[in-house]
Short mmCIF file of C-alpha atoms in Angstrom, two decimals:
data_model
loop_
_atom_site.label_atom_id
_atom_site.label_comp_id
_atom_site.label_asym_id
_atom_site.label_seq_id
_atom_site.Cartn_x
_atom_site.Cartn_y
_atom_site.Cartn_z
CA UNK A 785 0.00 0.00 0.00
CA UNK A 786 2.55 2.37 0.75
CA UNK A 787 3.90 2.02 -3.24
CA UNK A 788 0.67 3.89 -3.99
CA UNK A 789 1.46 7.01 -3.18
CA UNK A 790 -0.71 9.78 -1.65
CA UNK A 791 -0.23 12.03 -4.78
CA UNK A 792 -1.84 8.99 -7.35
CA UNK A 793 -4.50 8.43 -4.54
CA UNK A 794 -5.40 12.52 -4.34
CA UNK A 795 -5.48 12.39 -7.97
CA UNK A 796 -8.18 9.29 -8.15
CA UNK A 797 -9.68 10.50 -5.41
CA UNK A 798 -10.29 13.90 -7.82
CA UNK A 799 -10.98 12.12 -10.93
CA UNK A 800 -13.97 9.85 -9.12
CA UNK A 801 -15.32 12.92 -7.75
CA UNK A 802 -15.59 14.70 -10.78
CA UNK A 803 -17.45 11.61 -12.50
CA UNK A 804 -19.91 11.33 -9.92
CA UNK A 805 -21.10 14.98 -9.87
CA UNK A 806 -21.24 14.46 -13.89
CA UNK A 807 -23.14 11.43 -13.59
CA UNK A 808 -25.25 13.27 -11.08
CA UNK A 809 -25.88 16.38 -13.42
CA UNK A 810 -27.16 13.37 -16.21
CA UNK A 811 -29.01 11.34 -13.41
CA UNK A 812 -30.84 14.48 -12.38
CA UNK A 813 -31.89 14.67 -16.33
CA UNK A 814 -33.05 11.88 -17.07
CA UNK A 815 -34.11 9.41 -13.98
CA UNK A 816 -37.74 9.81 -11.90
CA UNK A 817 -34.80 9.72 -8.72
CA UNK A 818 -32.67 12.73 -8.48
CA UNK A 819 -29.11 12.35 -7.64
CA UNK A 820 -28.41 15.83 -6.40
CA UNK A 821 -29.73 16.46 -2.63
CA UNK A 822 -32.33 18.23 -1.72
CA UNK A 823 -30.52 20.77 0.51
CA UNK A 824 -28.45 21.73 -2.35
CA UNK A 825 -31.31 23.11 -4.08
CA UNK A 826 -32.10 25.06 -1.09
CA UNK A 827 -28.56 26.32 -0.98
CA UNK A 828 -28.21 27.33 -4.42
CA UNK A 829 -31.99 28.87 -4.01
CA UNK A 830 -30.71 30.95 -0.83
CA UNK A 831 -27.53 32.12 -2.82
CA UNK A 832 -29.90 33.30 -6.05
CA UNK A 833 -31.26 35.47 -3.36
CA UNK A 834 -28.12 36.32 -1.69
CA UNK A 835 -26.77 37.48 -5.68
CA UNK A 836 -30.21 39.74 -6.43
CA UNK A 837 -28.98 41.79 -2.74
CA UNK A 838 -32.31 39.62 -1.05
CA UNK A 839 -32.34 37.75 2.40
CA UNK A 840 -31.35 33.92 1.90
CA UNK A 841 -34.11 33.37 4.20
CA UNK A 842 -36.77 33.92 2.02
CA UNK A 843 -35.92 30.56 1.03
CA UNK A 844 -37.97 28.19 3.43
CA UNK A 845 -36.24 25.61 4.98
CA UNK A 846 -32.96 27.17 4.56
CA UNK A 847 -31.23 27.64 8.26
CA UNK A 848 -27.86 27.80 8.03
CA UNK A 849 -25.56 31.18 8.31
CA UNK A 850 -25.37 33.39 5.28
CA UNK A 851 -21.69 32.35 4.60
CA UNK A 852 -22.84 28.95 2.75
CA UNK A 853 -25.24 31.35 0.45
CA UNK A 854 -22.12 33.77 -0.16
CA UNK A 855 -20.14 30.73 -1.05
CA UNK A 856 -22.51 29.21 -3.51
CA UNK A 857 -22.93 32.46 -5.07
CA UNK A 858 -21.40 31.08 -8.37
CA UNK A 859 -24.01 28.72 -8.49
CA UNK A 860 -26.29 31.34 -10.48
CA UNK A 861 -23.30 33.42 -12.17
CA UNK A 862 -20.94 30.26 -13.65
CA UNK A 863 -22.77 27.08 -13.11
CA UNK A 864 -25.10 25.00 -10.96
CA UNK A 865 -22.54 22.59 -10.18
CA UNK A 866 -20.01 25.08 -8.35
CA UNK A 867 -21.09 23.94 -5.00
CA UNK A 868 -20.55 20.70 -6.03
CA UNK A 869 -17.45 21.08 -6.49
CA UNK A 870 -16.49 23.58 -3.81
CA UNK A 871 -17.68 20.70 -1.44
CA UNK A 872 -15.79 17.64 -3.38
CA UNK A 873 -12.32 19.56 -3.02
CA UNK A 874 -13.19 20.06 0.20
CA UNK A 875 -13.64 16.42 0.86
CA UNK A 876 -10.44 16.19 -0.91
CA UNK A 877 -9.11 19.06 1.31
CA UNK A 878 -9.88 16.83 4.65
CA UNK A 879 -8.07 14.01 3.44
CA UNK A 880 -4.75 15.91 2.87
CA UNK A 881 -5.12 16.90 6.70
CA UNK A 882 -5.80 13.47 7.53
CA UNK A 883 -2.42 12.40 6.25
CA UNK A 884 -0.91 15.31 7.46
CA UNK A 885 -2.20 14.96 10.82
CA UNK A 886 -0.63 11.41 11.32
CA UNK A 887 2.61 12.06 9.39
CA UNK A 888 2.83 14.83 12.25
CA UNK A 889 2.16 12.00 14.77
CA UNK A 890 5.23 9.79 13.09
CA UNK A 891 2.52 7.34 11.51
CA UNK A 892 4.43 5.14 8.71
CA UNK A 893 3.46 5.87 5.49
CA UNK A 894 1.52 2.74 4.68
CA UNK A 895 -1.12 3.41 7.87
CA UNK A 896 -1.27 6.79 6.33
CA UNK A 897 -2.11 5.80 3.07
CA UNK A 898 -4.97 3.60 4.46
CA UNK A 899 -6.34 5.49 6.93
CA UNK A 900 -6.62 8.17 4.30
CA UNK A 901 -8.39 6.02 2.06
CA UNK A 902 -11.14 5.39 4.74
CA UNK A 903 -12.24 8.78 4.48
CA UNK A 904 -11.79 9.46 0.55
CA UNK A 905 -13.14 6.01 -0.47
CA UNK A 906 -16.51 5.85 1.99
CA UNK A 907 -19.34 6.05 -0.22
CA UNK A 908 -21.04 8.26 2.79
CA UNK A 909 -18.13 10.70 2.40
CA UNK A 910 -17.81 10.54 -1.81
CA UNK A 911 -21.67 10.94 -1.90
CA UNK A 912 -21.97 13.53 0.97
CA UNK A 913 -20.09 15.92 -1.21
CA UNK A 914 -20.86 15.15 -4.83
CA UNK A 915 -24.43 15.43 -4.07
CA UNK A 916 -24.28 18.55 -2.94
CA UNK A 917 -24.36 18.98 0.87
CA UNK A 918 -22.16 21.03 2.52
CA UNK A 919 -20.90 18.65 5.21
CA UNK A 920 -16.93 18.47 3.74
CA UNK A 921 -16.41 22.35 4.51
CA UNK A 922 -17.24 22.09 8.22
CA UNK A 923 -14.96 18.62 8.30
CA UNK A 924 -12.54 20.44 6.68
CA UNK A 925 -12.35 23.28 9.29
CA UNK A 926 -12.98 20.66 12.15
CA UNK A 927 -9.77 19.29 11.43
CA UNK A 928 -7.80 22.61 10.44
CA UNK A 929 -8.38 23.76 14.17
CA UNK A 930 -7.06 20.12 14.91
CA UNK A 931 -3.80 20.79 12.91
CA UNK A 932 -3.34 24.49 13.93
CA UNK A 933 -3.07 23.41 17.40
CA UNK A 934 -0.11 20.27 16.80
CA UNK A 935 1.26 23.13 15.34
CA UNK A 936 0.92 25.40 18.26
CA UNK A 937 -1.14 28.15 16.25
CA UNK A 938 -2.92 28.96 18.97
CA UNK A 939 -4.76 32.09 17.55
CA UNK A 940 -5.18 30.40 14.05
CA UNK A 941 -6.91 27.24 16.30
CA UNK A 942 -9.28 30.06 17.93
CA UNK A 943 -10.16 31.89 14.78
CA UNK A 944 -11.62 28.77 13.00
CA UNK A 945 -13.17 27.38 15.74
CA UNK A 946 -15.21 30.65 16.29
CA UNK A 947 -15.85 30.58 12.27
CA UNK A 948 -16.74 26.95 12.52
CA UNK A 949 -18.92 27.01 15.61
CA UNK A 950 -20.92 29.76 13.76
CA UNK A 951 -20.89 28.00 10.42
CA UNK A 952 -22.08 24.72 12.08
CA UNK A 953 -23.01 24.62 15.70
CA UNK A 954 -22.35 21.31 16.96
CA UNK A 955 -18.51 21.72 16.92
CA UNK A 956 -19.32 23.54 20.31
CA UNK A 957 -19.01 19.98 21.99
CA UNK A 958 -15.63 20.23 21.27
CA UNK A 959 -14.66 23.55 23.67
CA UNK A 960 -14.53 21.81 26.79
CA UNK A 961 -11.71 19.16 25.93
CA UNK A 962 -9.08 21.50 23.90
CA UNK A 963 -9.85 24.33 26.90
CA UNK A 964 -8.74 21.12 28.95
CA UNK A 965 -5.67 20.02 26.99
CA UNK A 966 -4.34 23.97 26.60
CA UNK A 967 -1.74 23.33 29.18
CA UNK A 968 0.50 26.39 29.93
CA UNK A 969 3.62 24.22 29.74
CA UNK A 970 2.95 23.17 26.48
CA UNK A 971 1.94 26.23 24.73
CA UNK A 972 4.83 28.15 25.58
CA UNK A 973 5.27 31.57 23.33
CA UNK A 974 7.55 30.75 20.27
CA UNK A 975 7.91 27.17 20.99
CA UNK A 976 5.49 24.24 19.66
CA UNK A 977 4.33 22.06 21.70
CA UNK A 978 6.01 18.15 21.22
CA UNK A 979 3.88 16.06 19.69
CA UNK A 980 3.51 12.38 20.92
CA UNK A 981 4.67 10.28 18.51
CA UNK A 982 2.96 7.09 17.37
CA UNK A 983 4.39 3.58 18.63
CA UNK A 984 4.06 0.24 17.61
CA UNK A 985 3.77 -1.04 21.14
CA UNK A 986 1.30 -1.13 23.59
CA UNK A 987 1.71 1.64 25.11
CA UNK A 988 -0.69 3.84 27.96
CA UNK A 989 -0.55 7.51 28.31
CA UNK A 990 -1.06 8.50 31.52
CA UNK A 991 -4.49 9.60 32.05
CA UNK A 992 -6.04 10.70 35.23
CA UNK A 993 -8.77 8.69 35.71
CA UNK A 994 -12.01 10.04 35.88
CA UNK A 995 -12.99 10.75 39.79
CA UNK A 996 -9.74 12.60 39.73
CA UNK A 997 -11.06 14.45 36.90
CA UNK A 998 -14.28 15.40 38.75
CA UNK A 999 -12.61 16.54 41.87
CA UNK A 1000 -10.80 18.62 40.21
CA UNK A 1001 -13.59 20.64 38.25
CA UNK A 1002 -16.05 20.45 41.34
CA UNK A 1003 -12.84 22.04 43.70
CA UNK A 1004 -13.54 25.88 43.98
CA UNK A 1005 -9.98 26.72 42.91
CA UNK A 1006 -10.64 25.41 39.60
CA UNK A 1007 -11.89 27.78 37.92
CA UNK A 1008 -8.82 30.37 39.26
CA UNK A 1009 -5.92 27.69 38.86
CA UNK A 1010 -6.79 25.65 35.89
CA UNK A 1011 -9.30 27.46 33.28
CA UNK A 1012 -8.07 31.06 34.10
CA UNK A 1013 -4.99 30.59 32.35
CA UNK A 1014 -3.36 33.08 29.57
CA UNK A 1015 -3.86 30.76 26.79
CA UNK A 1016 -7.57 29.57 28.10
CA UNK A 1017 -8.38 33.00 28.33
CA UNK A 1018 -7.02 33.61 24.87
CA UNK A 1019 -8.53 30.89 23.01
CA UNK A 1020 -12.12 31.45 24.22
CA UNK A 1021 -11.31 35.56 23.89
CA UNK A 1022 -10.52 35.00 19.82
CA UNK A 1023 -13.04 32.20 19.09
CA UNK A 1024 -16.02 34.15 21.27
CA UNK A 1025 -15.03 37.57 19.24
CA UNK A 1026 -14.82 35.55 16.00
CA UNK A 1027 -18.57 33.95 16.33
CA UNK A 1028 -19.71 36.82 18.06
CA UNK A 1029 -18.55 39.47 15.22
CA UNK A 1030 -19.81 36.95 12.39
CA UNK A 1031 -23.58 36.59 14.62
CA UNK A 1032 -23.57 40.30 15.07
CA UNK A 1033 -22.92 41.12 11.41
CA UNK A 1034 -25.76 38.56 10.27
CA UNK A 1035 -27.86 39.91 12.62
CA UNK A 1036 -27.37 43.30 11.04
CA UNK A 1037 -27.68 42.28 7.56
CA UNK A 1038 -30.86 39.97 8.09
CA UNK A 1039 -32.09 40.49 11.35
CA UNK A 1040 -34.12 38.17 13.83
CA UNK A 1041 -34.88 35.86 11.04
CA UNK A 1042 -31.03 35.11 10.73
CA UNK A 1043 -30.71 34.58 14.37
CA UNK A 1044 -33.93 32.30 14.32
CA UNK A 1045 -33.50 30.46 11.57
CA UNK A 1046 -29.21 30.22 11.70
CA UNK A 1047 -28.87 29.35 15.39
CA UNK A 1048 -31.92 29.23 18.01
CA UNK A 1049 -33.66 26.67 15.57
CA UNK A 1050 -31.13 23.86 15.86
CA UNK A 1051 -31.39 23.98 19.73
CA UNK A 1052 -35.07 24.24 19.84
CA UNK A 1053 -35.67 21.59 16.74
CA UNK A 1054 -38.83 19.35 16.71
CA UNK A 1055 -38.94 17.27 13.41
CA UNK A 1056 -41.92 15.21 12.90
CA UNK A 1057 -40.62 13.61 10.34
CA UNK A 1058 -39.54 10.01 10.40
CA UNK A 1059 -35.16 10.12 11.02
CA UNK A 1060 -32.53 7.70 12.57
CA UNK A 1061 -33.34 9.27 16.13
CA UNK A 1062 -35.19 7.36 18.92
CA UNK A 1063 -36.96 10.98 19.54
CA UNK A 1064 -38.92 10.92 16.35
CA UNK A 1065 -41.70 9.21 17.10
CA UNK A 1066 -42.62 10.79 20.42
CA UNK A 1067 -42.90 13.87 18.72
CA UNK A 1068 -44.57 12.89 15.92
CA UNK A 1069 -47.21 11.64 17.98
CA UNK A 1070 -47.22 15.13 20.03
CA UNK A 1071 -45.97 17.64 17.62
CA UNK A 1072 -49.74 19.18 17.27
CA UNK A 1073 -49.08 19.99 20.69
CA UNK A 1074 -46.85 22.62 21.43
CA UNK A 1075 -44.00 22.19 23.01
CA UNK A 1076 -42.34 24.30 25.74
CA UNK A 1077 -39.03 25.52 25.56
CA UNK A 1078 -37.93 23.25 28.74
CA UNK A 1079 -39.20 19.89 26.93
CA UNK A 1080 -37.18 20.93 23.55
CA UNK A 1081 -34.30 21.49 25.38
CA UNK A 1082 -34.53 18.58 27.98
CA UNK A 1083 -33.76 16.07 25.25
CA UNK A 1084 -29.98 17.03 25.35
CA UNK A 1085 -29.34 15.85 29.07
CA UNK A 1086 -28.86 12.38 28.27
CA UNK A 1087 -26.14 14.17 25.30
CA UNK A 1088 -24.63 16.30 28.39
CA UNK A 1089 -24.16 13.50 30.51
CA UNK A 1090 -21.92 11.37 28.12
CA UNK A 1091 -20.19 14.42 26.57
CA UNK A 1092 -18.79 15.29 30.43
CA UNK A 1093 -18.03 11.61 30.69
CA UNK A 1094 -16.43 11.46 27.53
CA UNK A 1095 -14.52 14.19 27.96
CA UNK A 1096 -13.43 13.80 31.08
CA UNK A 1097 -12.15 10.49 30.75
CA UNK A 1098 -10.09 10.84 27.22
CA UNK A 1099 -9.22 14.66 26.52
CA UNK A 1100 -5.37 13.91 26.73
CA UNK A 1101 -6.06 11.86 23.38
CA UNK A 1102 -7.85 14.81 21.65
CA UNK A 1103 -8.78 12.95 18.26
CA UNK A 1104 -9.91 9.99 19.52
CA UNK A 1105 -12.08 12.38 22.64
CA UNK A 1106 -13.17 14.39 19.28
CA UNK A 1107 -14.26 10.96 18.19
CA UNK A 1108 -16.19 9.03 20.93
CA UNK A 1109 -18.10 12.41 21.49
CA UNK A 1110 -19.33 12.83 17.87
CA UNK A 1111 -20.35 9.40 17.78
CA UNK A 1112 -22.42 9.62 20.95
CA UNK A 1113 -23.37 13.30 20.22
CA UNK A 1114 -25.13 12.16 17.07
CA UNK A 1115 -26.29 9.40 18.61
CA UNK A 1116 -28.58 11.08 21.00
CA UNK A 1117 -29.38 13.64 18.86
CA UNK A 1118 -33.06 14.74 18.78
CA UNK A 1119 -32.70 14.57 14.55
CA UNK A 1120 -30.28 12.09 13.00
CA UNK A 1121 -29.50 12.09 9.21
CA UNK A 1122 -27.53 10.40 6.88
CA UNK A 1123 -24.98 13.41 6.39
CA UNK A 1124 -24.48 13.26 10.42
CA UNK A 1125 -22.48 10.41 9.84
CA UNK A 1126 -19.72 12.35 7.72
CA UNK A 1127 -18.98 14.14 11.03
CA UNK A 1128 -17.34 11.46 13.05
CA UNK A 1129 -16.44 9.75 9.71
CA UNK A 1130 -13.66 12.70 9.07
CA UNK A 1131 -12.21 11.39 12.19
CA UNK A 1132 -12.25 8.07 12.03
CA UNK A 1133 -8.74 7.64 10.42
CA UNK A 1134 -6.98 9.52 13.13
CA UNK A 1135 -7.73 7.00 15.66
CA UNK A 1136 -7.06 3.74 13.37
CA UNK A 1137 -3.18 3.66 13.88
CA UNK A 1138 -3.86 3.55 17.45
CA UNK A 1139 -6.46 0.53 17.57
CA UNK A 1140 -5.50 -3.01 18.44
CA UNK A 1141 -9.18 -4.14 16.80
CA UNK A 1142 -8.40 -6.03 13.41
CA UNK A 1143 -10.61 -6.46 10.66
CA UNK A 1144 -11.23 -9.87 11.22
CA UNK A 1145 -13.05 -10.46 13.53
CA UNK A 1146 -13.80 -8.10 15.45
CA UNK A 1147 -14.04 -4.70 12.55
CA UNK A 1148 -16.12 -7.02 10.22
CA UNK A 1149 -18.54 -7.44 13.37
CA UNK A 1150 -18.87 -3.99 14.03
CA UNK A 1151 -19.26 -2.56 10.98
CA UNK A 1152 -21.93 -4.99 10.13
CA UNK A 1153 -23.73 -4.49 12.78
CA UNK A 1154 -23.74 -0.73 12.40
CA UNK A 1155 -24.67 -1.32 8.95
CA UNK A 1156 -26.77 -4.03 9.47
CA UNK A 1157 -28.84 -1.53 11.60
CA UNK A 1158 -29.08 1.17 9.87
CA UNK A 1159 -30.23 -0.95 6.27
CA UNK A 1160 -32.42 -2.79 8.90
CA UNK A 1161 -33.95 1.63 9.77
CA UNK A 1162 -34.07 1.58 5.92
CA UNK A 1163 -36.38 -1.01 4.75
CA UNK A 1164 -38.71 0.14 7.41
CA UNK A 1165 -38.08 3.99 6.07
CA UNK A 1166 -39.19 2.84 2.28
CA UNK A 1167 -42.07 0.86 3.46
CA UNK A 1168 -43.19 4.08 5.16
CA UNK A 1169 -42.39 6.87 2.69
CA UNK A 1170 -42.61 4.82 -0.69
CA UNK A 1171 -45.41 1.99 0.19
CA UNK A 1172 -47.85 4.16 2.19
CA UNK A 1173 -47.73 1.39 4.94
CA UNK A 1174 -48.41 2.15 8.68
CA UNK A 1175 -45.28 0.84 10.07
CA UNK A 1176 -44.30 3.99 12.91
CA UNK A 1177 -43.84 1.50 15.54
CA UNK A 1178 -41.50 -0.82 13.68
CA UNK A 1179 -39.59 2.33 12.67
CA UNK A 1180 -39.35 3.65 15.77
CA UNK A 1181 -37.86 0.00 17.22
CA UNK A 1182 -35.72 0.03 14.27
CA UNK A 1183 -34.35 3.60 15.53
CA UNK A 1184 -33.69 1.54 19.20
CA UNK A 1185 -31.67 -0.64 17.57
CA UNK A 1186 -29.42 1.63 15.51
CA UNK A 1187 -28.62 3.30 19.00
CA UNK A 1188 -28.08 0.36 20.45
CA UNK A 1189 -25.64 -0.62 17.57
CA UNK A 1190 -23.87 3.06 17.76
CA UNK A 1191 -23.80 2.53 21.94
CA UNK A 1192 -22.22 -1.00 21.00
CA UNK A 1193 -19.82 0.18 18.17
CA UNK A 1194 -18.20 2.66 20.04
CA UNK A 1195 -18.00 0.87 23.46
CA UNK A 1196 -16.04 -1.82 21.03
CA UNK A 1197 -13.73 0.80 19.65
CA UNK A 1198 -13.02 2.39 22.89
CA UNK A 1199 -12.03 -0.83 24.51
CA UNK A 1200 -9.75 -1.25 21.55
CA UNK A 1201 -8.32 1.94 21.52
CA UNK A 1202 -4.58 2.66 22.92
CA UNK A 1203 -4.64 5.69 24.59
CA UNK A 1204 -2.17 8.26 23.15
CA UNK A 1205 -2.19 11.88 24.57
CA UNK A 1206 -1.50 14.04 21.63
CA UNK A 1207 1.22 16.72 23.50
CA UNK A 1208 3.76 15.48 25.82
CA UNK A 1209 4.63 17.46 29.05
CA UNK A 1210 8.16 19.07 29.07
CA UNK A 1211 8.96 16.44 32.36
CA UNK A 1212 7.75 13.56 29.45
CA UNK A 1213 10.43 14.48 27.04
CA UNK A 1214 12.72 14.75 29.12
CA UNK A 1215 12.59 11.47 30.89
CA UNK A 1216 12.05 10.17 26.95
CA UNK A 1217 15.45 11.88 25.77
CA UNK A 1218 17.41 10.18 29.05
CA UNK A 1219 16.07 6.50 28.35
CA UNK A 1220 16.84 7.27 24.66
CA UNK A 1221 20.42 7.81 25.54
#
């Protein structure tokens, strides 16, 4: 694997891309199905607007921030398929930070190569993009804050994490675990912090375990010894100014109906509508009924619990913590969709070099199962949608068991995982550089 090099595969990667959103253009044509999503429409509608000096807004069902409209702009001055291919070099974009990312970490070429080819090969990731949702650009981002802090960029981390958290808000999960792993010691001014490099043994990093963990945050010196720091402070300072100044300006341009639509929606969501998440059929059955804003928002205590867990036990080992939380973030979400997926999948292939689970038996177990589960959602979806049959309550057991098999998959992968703290303490290197010698 490592003959193939990463150029050849970026070049395939490019050329299968590029086929698929040309098949899609004749697919969309000619077939009853369209290839093209239906959120790309909306996008491109939103950016028609944006181009004639109009709100994006007045495109229903559009709700994200006014940056994706600005970027699709070309969509109505070049050609339709501009976002297409904005999104498919993006996609192409996350898998050259992938491999740079674990080249970084001293990964050999040939895990490289493979891991990268997880990502660029997925048919949720090649599909994601070519059909027109803008998923790629926020894994894209996700993963540039990732690099800029290996790199010690510690302003550069802040800036697209406000831009990102804006753009997309779920990447808020992430704040608590890189304000935890911002260690003074290791983000020392003009010096980048040492990266731990990957090994082919067994090895721990030293983690404190999780009671320690919550002692520490519930002790009322935390907040004055451990989060008040200079480059705490600095990081939330930048990214809160960042989000703030992009909000603000929307807000300006577009008014409440930005705010609404862009931000408060998402927390507040209620979707009727048949989806992956064990929530959907609870509200279907009440969603006549209004909800208050309590019950909307009560749904993401079960997500609050496992982020704190999640976080607290495995923030030293910041892409695999980035990991386990998307997972279980989507999880529990109150709407899951097919593109959610693409969100954990961009990280998937920064933990493989550091999992002892092989593909037989154990991989080809859980990735059936998680497939298994979600074709299993599937049938049940068509029969609903396509047949006209009455089969809620099947769907709605169907959704049990795809959490079950997410709750399953990652407790697997988490057992399997060898715990590698990305930055080593100055004391680490030290001690490393003596046994070295």
């Amino acid at each position: 694997m490592a003959s193939f090099s990463f150029g050849s595969l970026l070049l395939l990667s490019a050329i299968f891309r590029l086929g698929l959103i040309l098949y899609g253009e004749w697919q969309d044509a000619h077939m009853e199905v369209r290839y093209t999503d239906v959120d790309y429409i909306v996008f491109s509608d939103a950016a028609s607007l944006m181009a004639s000096g109009k709100s994006p807004y007045l495109r229903s069902t559009y709700r994200y921030s006014p940056l994706l409209a600005f970027l699709l702009i070309p969509n109505s001055i070049f050609h339709r398929c501009w976002g297409k291919i904005l999104f498919s070099a993006s996609d192409l974009l996350v898998g050259f930070f992938i491999r740079t990312i674990l080249k970084k970490r001293g990964v050999p070429e040939n895990l490289c190569i493979g891991s990268v080819m997880v990502w660029l090969f997925n048919p949720f990731t090649f599909t994601i993009g070519t059909r027109g949702n803008c998923e790629p650009l926020v894994c894209a981002m996700v993963l540039k804050i990732l690099l800029c802090l290996m790199n010690g960029q510690l302003l550069q981390a802040a800036f697209w994490y406000g831009l990102v958290v804006h753009f997309r808000i779920y990447p808020i999960i992430y704040a608590l675990p890189i304000l935890l792993i911002l260690n003074p010691n290791l983000f020392k001014s003009g010096l980048n912090p040492v990266l731990q490099k990957w090994s082919q043994h067994d090895e721990k990093a030293p983690q404190r375990n999780l009671q320690s963990r919550l002692a520490c945050i519930l002790s009322p010196w935390f907040l004055l010894k451990s989060i008040m720091t200079k480059e705490r402070i600095l990081f939330g300072l930048i990214s809160g100014l960042v989000f703030i100044f992009c909000t603000a300006l929307f807000y300006y341009l577009y008014g409440w109906e930005f705010l609404h639509e862009a931000l408060l929606y998402h927390l507040t969501r209620t979707d009727p509508r048949h989806n992956f998440s064990i929530y959907f059929y609870h509200i279907y059955l009440h969603h006549e009924l209004e909800f208050s804003v309590v019950e909307k928002l009560i749904s993401f205590l079960p997500q609050l619990v496992v982020q704190l867990v999640l976080v607290l036990s495995f923030a030293e080992d910041l892409p695999f913590c980035w990991f386990a939380q998307t997972v279980a973030f989507v999880a529990f979400n109150k709407v899951i969709t097919a593109q959610y997926f693409v969100w954990f999948f961009c990280l998937l292939p920064l933990i493989l070099p550091w999992s002892k689970m092989k593909l037989k038996w154990k991989g080809v177990f859980a990735v059936s199962i998680w497939t298994g589960a979600q074709l299993h959602w599937l049938m049940w979806g068509y029969l609903l949608e396509f047949k006209g049959k009455n089969v809620l309550i099947q769907l709605w057991m169907a959704s049990i068991m795809f959490l079950a098999a997410n709750t399953t998959v990652l407790t697997l992968i988490i057992h399997q995982h060898k715990l590698s703290a990305l930055f080593m303490l100055p004391n680490s290197t030290a001690d490393k550089t003596k046994k070295s010698n």
